[in-house]
PDB file of C-alpha atoms and ligand atoms in Angstrom:
ATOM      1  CA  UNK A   1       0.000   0.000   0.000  1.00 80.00           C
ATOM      2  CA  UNK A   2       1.431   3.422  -0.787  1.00 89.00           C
ATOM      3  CA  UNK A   3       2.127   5.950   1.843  1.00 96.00           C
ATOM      4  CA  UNK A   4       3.000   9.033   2.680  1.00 98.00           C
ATOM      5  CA  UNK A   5       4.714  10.699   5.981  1.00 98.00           C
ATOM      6  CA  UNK A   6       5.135  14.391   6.758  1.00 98.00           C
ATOM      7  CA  UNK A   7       5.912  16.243  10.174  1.00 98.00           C
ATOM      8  CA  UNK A   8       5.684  19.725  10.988  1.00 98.00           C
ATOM      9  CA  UNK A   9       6.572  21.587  13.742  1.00 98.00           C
ATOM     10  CA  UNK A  10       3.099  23.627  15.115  1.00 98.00           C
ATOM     11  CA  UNK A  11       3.405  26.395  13.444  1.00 98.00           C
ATOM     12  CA  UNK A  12       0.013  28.628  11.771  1.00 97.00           C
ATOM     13  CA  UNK A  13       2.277  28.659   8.138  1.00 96.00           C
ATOM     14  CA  UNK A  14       2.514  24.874   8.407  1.00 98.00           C
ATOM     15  CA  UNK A  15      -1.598  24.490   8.323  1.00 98.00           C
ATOM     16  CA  UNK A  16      -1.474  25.980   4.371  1.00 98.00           C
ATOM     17  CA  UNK A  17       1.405  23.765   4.019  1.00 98.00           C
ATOM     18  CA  UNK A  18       0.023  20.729   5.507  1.00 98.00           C
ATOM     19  CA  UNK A  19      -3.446  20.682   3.814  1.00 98.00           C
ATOM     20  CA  UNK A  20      -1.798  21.475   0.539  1.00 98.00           C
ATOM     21  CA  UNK A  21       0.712  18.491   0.506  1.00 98.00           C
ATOM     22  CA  UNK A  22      -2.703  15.771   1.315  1.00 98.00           C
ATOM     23  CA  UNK A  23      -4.198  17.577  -1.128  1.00 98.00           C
ATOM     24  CA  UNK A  24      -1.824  17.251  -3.777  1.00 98.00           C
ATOM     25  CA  UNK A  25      -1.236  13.676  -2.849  1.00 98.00           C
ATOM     26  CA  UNK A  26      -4.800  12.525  -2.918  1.00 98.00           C
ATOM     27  CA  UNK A  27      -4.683  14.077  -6.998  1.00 97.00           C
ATOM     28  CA  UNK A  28      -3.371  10.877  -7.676  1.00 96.00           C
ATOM     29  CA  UNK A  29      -6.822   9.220  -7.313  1.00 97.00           C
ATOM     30  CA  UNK A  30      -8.514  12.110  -9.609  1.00 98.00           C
ATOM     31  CA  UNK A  31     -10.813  13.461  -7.344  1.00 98.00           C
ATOM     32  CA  UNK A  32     -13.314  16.783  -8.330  1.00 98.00           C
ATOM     33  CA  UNK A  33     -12.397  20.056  -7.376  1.00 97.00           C
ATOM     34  CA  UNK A  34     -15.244  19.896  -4.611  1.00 98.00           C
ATOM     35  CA  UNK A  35     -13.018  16.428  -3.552  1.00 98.00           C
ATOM     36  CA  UNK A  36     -10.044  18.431  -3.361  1.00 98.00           C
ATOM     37  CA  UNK A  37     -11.642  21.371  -1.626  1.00 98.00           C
ATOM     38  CA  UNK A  38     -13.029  18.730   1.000  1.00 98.00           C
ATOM     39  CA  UNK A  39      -9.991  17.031   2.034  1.00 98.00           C
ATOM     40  CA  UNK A  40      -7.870  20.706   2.415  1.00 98.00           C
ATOM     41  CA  UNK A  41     -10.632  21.816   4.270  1.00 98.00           C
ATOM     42  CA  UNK A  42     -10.805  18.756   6.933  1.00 98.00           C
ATOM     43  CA  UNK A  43      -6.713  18.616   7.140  1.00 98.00           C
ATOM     44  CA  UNK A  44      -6.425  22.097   7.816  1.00 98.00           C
ATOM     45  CA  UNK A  45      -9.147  21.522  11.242  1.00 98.00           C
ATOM     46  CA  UNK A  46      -7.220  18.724  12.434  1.00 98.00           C
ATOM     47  CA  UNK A  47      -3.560  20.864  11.958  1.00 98.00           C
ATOM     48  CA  UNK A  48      -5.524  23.690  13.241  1.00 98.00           C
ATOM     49  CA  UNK A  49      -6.352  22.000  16.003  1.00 98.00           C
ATOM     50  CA  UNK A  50      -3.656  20.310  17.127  1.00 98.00           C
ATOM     51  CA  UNK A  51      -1.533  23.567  16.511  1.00 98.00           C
ATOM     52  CA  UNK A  52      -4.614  25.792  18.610  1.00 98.00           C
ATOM     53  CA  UNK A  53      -5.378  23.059  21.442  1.00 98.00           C
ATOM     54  CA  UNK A  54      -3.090  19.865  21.965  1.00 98.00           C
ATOM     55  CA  UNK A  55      -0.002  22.531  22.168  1.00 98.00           C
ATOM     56  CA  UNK A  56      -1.558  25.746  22.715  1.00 97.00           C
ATOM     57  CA  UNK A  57       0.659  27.526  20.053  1.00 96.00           C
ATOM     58  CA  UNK A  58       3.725  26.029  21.379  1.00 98.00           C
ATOM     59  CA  UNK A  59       5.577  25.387  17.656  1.00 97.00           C
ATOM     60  CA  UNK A  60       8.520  23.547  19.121  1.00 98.00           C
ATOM     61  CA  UNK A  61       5.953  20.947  19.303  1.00 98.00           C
ATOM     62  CA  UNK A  62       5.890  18.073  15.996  1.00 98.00           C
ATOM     63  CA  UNK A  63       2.587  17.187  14.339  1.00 98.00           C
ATOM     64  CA  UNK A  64       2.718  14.345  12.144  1.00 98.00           C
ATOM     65  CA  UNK A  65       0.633  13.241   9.129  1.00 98.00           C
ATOM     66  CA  UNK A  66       0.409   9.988   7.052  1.00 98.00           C
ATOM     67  CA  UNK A  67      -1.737   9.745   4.005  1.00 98.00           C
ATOM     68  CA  UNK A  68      -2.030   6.529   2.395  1.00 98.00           C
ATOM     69  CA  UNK A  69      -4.184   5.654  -0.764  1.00 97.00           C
ATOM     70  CA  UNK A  70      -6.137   2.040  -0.994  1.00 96.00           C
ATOM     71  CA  UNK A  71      -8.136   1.172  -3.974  1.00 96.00           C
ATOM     72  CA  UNK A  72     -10.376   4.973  -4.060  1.00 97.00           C
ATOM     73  CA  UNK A  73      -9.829   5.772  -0.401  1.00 98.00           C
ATOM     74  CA  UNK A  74      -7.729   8.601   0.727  1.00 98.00           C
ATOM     75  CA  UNK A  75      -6.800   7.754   4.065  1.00 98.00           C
ATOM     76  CA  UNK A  76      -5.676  10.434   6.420  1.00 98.00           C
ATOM     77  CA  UNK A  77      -4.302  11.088   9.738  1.00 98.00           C
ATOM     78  CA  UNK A  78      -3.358  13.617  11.990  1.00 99.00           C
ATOM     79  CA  UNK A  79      -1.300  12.944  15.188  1.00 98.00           C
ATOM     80  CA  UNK A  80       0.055  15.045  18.330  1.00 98.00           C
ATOM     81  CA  UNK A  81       1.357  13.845  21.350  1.00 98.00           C
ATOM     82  CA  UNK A  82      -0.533  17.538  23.017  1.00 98.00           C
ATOM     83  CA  UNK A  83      -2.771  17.791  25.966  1.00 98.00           C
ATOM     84  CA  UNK A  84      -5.552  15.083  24.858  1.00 98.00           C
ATOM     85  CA  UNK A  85      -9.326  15.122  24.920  1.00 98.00           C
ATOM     86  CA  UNK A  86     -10.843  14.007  28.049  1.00 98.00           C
ATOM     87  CA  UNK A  87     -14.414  13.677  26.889  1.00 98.00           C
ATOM     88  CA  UNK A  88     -14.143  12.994  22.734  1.00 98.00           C
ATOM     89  CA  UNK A  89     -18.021  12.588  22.701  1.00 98.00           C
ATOM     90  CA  UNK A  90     -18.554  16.173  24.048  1.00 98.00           C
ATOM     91  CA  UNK A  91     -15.707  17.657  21.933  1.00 98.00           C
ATOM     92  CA  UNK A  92     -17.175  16.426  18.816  1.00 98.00           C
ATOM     93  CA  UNK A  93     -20.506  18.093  19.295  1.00 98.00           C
ATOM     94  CA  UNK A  94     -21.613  20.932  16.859  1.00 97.00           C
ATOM     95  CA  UNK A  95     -20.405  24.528  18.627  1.00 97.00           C
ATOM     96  CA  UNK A  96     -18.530  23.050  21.349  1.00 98.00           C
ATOM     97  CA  UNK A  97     -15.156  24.868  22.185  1.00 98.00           C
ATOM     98  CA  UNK A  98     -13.373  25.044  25.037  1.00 97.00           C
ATOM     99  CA  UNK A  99     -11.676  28.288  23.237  1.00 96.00           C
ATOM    100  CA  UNK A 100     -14.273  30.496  22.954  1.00 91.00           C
ATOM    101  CA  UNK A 101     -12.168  33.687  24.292  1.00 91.00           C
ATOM    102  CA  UNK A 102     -10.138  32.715  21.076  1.00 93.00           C
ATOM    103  CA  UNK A 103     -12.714  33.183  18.540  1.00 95.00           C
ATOM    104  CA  UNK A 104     -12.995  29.276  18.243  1.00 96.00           C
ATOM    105  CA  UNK A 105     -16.126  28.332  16.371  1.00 96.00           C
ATOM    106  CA  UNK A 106     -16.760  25.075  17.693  1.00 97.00           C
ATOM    107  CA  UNK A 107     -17.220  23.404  13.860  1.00 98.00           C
ATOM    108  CA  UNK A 108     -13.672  22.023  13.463  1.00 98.00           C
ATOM    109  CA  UNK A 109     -15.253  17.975  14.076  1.00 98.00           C
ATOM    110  CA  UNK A 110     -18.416  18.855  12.351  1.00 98.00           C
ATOM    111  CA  UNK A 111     -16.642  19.923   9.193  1.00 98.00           C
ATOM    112  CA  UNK A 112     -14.413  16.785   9.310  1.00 98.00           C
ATOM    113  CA  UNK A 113     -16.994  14.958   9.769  1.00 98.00           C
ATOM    114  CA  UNK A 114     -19.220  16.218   7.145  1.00 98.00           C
ATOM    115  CA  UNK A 115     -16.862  16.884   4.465  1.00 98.00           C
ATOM    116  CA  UNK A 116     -14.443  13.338   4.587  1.00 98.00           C
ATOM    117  CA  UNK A 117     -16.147   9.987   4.300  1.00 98.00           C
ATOM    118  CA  UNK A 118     -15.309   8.382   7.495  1.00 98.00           C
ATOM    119  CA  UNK A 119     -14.113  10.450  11.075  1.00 98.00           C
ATOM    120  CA  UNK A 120     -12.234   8.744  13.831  1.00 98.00           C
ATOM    121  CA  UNK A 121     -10.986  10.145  17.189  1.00 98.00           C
ATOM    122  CA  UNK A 122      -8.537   8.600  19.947  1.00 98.00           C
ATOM    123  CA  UNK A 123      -7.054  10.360  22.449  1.00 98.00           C
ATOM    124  CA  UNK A 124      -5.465  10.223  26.139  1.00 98.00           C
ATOM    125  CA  UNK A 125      -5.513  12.622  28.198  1.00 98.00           C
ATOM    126  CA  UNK A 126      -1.736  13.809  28.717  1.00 98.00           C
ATOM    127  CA  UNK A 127      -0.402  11.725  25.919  1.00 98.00           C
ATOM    128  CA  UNK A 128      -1.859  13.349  22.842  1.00 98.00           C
ATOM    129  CA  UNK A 129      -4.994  12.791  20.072  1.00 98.00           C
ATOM    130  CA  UNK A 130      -4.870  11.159  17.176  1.00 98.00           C
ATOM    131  CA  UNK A 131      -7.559  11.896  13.838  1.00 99.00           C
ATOM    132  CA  UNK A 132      -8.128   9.491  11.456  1.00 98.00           C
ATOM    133  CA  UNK A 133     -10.196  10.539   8.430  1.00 98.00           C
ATOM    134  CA  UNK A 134     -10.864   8.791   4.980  1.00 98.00           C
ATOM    135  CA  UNK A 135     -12.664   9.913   1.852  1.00 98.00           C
ATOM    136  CA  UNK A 136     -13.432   7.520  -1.057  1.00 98.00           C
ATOM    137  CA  UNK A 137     -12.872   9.647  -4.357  1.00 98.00           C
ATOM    138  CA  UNK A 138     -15.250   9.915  -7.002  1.00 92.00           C
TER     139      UNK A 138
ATOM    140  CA  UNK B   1      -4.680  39.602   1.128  1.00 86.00           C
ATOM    141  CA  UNK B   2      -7.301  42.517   2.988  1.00 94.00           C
ATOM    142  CA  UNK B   3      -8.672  45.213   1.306  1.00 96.00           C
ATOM    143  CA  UNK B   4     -11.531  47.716   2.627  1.00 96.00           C
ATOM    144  CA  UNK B   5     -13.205  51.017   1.162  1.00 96.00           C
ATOM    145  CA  UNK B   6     -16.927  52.814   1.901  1.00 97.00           C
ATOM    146  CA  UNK B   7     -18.664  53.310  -0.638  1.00 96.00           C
ATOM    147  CA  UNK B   8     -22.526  54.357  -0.668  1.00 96.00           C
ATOM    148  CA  UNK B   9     -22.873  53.470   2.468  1.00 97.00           C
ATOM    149  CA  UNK B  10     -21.409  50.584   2.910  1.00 98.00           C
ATOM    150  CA  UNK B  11     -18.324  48.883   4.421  1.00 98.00           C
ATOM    151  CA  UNK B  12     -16.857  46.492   1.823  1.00 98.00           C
ATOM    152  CA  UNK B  13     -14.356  44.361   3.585  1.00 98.00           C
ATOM    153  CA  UNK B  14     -12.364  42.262   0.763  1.00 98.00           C
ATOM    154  CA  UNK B  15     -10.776  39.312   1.838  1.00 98.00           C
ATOM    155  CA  UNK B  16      -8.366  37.248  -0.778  1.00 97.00           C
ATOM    156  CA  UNK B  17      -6.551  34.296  -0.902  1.00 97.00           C
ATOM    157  CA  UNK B  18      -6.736  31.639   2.067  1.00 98.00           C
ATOM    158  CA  UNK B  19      -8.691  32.501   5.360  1.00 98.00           C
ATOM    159  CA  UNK B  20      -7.291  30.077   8.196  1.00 97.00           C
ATOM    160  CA  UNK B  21      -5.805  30.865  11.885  1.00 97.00           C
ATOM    161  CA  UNK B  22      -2.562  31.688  10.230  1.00 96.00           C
ATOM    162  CA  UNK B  23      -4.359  34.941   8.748  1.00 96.00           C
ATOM    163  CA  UNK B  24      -7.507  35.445  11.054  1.00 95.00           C
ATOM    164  CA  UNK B  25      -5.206  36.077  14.006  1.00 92.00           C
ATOM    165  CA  UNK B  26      -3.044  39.062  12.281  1.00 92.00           C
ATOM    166  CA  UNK B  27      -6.754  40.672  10.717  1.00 95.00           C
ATOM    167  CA  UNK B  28      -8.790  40.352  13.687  1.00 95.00           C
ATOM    168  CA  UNK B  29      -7.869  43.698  15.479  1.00 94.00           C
ATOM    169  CA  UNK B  30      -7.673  45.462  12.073  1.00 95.00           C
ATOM    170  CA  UNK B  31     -11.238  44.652  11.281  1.00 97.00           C
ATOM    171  CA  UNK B  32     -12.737  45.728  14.507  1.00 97.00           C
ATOM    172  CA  UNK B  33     -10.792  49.143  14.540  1.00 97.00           C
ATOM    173  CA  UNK B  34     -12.489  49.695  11.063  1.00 97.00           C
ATOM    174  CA  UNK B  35     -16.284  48.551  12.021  1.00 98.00           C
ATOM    175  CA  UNK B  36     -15.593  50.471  15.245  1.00 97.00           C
ATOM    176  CA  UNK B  37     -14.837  53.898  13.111  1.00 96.00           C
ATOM    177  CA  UNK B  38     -18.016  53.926  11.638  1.00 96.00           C
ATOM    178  CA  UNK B  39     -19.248  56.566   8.561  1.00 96.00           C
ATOM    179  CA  UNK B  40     -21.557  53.045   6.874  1.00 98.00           C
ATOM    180  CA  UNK B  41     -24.779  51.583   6.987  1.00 98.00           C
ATOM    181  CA  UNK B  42     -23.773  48.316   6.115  1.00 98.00           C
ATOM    182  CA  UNK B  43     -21.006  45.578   6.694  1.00 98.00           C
ATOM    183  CA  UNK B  44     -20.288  43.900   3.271  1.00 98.00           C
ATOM    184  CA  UNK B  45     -17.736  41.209   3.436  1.00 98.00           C
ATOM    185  CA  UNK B  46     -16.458  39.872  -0.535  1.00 98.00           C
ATOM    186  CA  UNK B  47     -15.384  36.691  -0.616  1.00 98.00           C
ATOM    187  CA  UNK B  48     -15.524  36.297  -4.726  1.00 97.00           C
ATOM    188  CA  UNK B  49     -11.681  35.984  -4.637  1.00 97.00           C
ATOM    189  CA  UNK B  50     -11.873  34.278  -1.332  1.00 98.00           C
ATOM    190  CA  UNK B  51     -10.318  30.559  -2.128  1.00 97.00           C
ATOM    191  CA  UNK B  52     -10.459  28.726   1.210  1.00 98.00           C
ATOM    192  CA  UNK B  53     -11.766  29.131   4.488  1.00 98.00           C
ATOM    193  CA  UNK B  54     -11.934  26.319   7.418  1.00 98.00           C
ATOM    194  CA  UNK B  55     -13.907  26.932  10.588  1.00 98.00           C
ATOM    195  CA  UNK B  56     -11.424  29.453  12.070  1.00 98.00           C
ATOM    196  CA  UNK B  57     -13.009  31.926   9.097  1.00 98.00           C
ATOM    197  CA  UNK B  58     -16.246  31.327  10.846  1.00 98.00           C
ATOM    198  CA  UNK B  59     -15.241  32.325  14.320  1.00 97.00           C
ATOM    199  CA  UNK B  60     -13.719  35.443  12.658  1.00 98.00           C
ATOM    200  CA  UNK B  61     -16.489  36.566  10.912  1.00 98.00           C
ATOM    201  CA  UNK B  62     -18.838  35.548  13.681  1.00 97.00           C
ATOM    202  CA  UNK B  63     -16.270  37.743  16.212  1.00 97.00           C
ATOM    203  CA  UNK B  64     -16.597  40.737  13.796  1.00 98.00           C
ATOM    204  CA  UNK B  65     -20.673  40.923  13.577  1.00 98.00           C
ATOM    205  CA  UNK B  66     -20.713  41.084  17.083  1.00 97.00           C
ATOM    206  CA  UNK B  67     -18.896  43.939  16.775  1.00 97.00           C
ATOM    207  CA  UNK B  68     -21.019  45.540  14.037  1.00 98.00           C
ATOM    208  CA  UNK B  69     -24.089  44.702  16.226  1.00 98.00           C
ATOM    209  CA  UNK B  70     -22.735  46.640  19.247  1.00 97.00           C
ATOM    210  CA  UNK B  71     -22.559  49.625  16.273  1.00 96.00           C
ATOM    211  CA  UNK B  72     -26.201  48.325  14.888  1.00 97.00           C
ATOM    212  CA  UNK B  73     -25.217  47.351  11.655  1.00 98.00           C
ATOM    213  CA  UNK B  74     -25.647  44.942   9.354  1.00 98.00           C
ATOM    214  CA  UNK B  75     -23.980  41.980   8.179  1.00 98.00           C
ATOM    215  CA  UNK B  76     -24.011  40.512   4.634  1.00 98.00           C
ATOM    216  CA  UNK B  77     -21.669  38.028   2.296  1.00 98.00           C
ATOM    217  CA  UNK B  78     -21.390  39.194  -1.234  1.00 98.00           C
ATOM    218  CA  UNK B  79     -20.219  36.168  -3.662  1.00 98.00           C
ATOM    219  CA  UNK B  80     -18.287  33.596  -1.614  1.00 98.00           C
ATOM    220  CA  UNK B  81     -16.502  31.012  -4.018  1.00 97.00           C
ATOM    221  CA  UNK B  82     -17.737  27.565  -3.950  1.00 97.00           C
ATOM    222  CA  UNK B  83     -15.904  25.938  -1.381  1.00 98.00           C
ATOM    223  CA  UNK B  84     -16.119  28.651   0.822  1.00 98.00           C
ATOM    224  CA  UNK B  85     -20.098  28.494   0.545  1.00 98.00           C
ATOM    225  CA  UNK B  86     -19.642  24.993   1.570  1.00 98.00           C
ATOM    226  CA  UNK B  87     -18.289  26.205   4.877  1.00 98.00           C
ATOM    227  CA  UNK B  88     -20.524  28.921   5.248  1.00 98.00           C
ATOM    228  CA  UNK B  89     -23.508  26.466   4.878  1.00 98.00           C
ATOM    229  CA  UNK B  90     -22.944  23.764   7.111  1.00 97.00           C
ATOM    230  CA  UNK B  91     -22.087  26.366   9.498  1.00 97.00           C
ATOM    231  CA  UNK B  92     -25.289  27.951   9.570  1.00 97.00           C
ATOM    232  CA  UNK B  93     -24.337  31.722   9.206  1.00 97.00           C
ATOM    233  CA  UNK B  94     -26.418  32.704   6.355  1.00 98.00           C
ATOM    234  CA  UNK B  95     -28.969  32.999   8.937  1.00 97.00           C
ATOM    235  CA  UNK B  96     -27.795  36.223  10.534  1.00 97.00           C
ATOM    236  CA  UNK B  97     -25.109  37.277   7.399  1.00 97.00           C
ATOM    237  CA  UNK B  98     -27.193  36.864   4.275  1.00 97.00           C
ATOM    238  CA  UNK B  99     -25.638  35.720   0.813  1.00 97.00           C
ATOM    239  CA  UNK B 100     -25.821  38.544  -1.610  1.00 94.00           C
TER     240      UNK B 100
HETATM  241  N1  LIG C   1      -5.911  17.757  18.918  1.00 79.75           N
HETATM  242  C1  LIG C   1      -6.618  18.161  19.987  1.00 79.75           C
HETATM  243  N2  LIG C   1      -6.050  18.142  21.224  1.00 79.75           N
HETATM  244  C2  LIG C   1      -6.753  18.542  22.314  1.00 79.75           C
HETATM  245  N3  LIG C   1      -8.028  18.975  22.270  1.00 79.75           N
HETATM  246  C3  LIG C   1      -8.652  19.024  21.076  1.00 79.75           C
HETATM  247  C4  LIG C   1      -7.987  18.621  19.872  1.00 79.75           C
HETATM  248  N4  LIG C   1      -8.844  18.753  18.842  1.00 79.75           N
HETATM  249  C5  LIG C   1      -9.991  19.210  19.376  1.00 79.75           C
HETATM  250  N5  LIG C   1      -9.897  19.377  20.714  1.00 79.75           N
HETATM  251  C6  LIG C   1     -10.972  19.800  21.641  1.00 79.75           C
HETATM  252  O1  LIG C   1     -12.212  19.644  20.981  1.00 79.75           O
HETATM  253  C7  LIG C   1     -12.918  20.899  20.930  1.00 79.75           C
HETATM  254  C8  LIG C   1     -13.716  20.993  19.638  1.00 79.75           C
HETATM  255  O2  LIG C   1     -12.842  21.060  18.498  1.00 79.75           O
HETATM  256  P1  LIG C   1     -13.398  21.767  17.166  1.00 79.75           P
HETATM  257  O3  LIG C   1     -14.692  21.120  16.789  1.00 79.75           O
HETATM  258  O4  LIG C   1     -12.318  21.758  16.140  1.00 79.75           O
HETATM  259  O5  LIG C   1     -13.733  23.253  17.621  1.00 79.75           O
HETATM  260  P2  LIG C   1     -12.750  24.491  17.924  1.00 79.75           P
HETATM  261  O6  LIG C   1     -11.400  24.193  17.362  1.00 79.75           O
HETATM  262  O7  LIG C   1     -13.411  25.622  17.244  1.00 79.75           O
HETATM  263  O8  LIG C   1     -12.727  24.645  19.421  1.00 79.75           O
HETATM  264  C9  LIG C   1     -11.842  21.938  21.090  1.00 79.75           C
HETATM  265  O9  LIG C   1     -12.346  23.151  21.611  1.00 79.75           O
HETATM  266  C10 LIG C   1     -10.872  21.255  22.057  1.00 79.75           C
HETATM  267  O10 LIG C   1     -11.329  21.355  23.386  1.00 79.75           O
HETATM  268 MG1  LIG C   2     -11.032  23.302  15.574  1.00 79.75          MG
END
């Protein structure tokens, strides 16, 4: 199965960067514009938040990303080793944000959720949250 | 890339590019201090060369009509491209910022 790794240190310019490279990976299964829209879109709310909440803007910190392709499934994921989720139910809700003073929306889960295929969260408190997204192309 | 000008009464905020945290933290003051001066009727934001946003856009837009409300103004969206309008939809904001 082909694979891709990339790791970036927390930084805001690393969200463009981040969602760009998935994006330009997942071209290889020909996906619509809307496709390619989608999976930027997602990527950039799991960098964003990883960047925003697991390290609380602290860009010494590493996020990493694998994208792998099987058959006409992107598969992403999005990993830090940040602050965790204690309640993943709760955090996934539409609106909820334990940033609000930050301008945080609450819709980062809802648009990963609505706009990829499949949405999967893990997380440990202390040891860091892990997203797991796929979207089947065309 | 930010751009703003009044013109017959109203405020037309152009935003280009790629909206994400990256940019919405650096325009987030700037924005307010122009809704906050006043002289318009109206709060236009044009998103026609707009080419992503994520859900941080939201938060930032939904930050800056709060502002414009404490001034009494209006709030509208002229021409968002299409993935932005994807955003905007599922996050419900044409309800208090129409689409124009
Ligand atoms: N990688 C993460 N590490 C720790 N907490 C997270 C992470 N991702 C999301 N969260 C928690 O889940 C909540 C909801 O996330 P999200 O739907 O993206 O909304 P927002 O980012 O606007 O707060 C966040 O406010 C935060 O408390
Ligand atoms: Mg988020």
């Amino acid at each position: 199965m082909d694979k891709i790794v990339l790791i970036v240190k927390a930084l805001p310019e690393n969200e463009c960067f981040a969602r760009s490279v998935i994006a330009a990976y997942a071209t290889r299964l020909n996906p619509s514009m809307e496709e390619v829209s989608d999976i930027k879109t997602a990527v950039s709310e799991a960098v964003t938040n990883a960047i925003v909440h697991a390290y609380n803007n602290d860009a010494e910190k590493d996020i990493r990303l694998t994208a792998s392709i099987e058959g006409n499934t992107l598969w992403v994921s999005v990993e830090d080793t940040g602050v965790g989720i204690p309640n993943i139910v709760e955090a996934m809700k539409d609106f909820y944000t334990t940033k609000p003073s930050e301008e945080r929306s609450g819709l980062g889960f809802t648009i990963m959720g609505t706009f990829m295929s499949t949405l999967q969260v893990q997380s440990v408190v202390g040891e860091g949250t892990t997203v797991v997204m796929s979207k089947v192309i065309g | 890339m930010i751009h703003y000008e009044v013109s017959k009464g109203v405020l037309n905020i152009k935003i280009g590019g790629e909206l994400d945290h990256s940019v919405a933290t650096t325009i987030k003051e700037r924005l307010d201090k122009v809704i906050r001066g006043g002289g318009y009727e109206m709060v236009v934001f044009d998103f026609s060369d707009l080419q992503f946003m994520d859900s941080t856009g939201v938060g930032l837009l939904l930050g800056r009509y709060k502002t414009a409300k404490s001034m009494a103004k209006p709030v509208a969206i002229f021409r968002p491209s299409a993935p932005v309008d994807k955003v905007l939809k599922v996050s419900g904001i044409y309800s208090i910022m129409p689409k124009i």
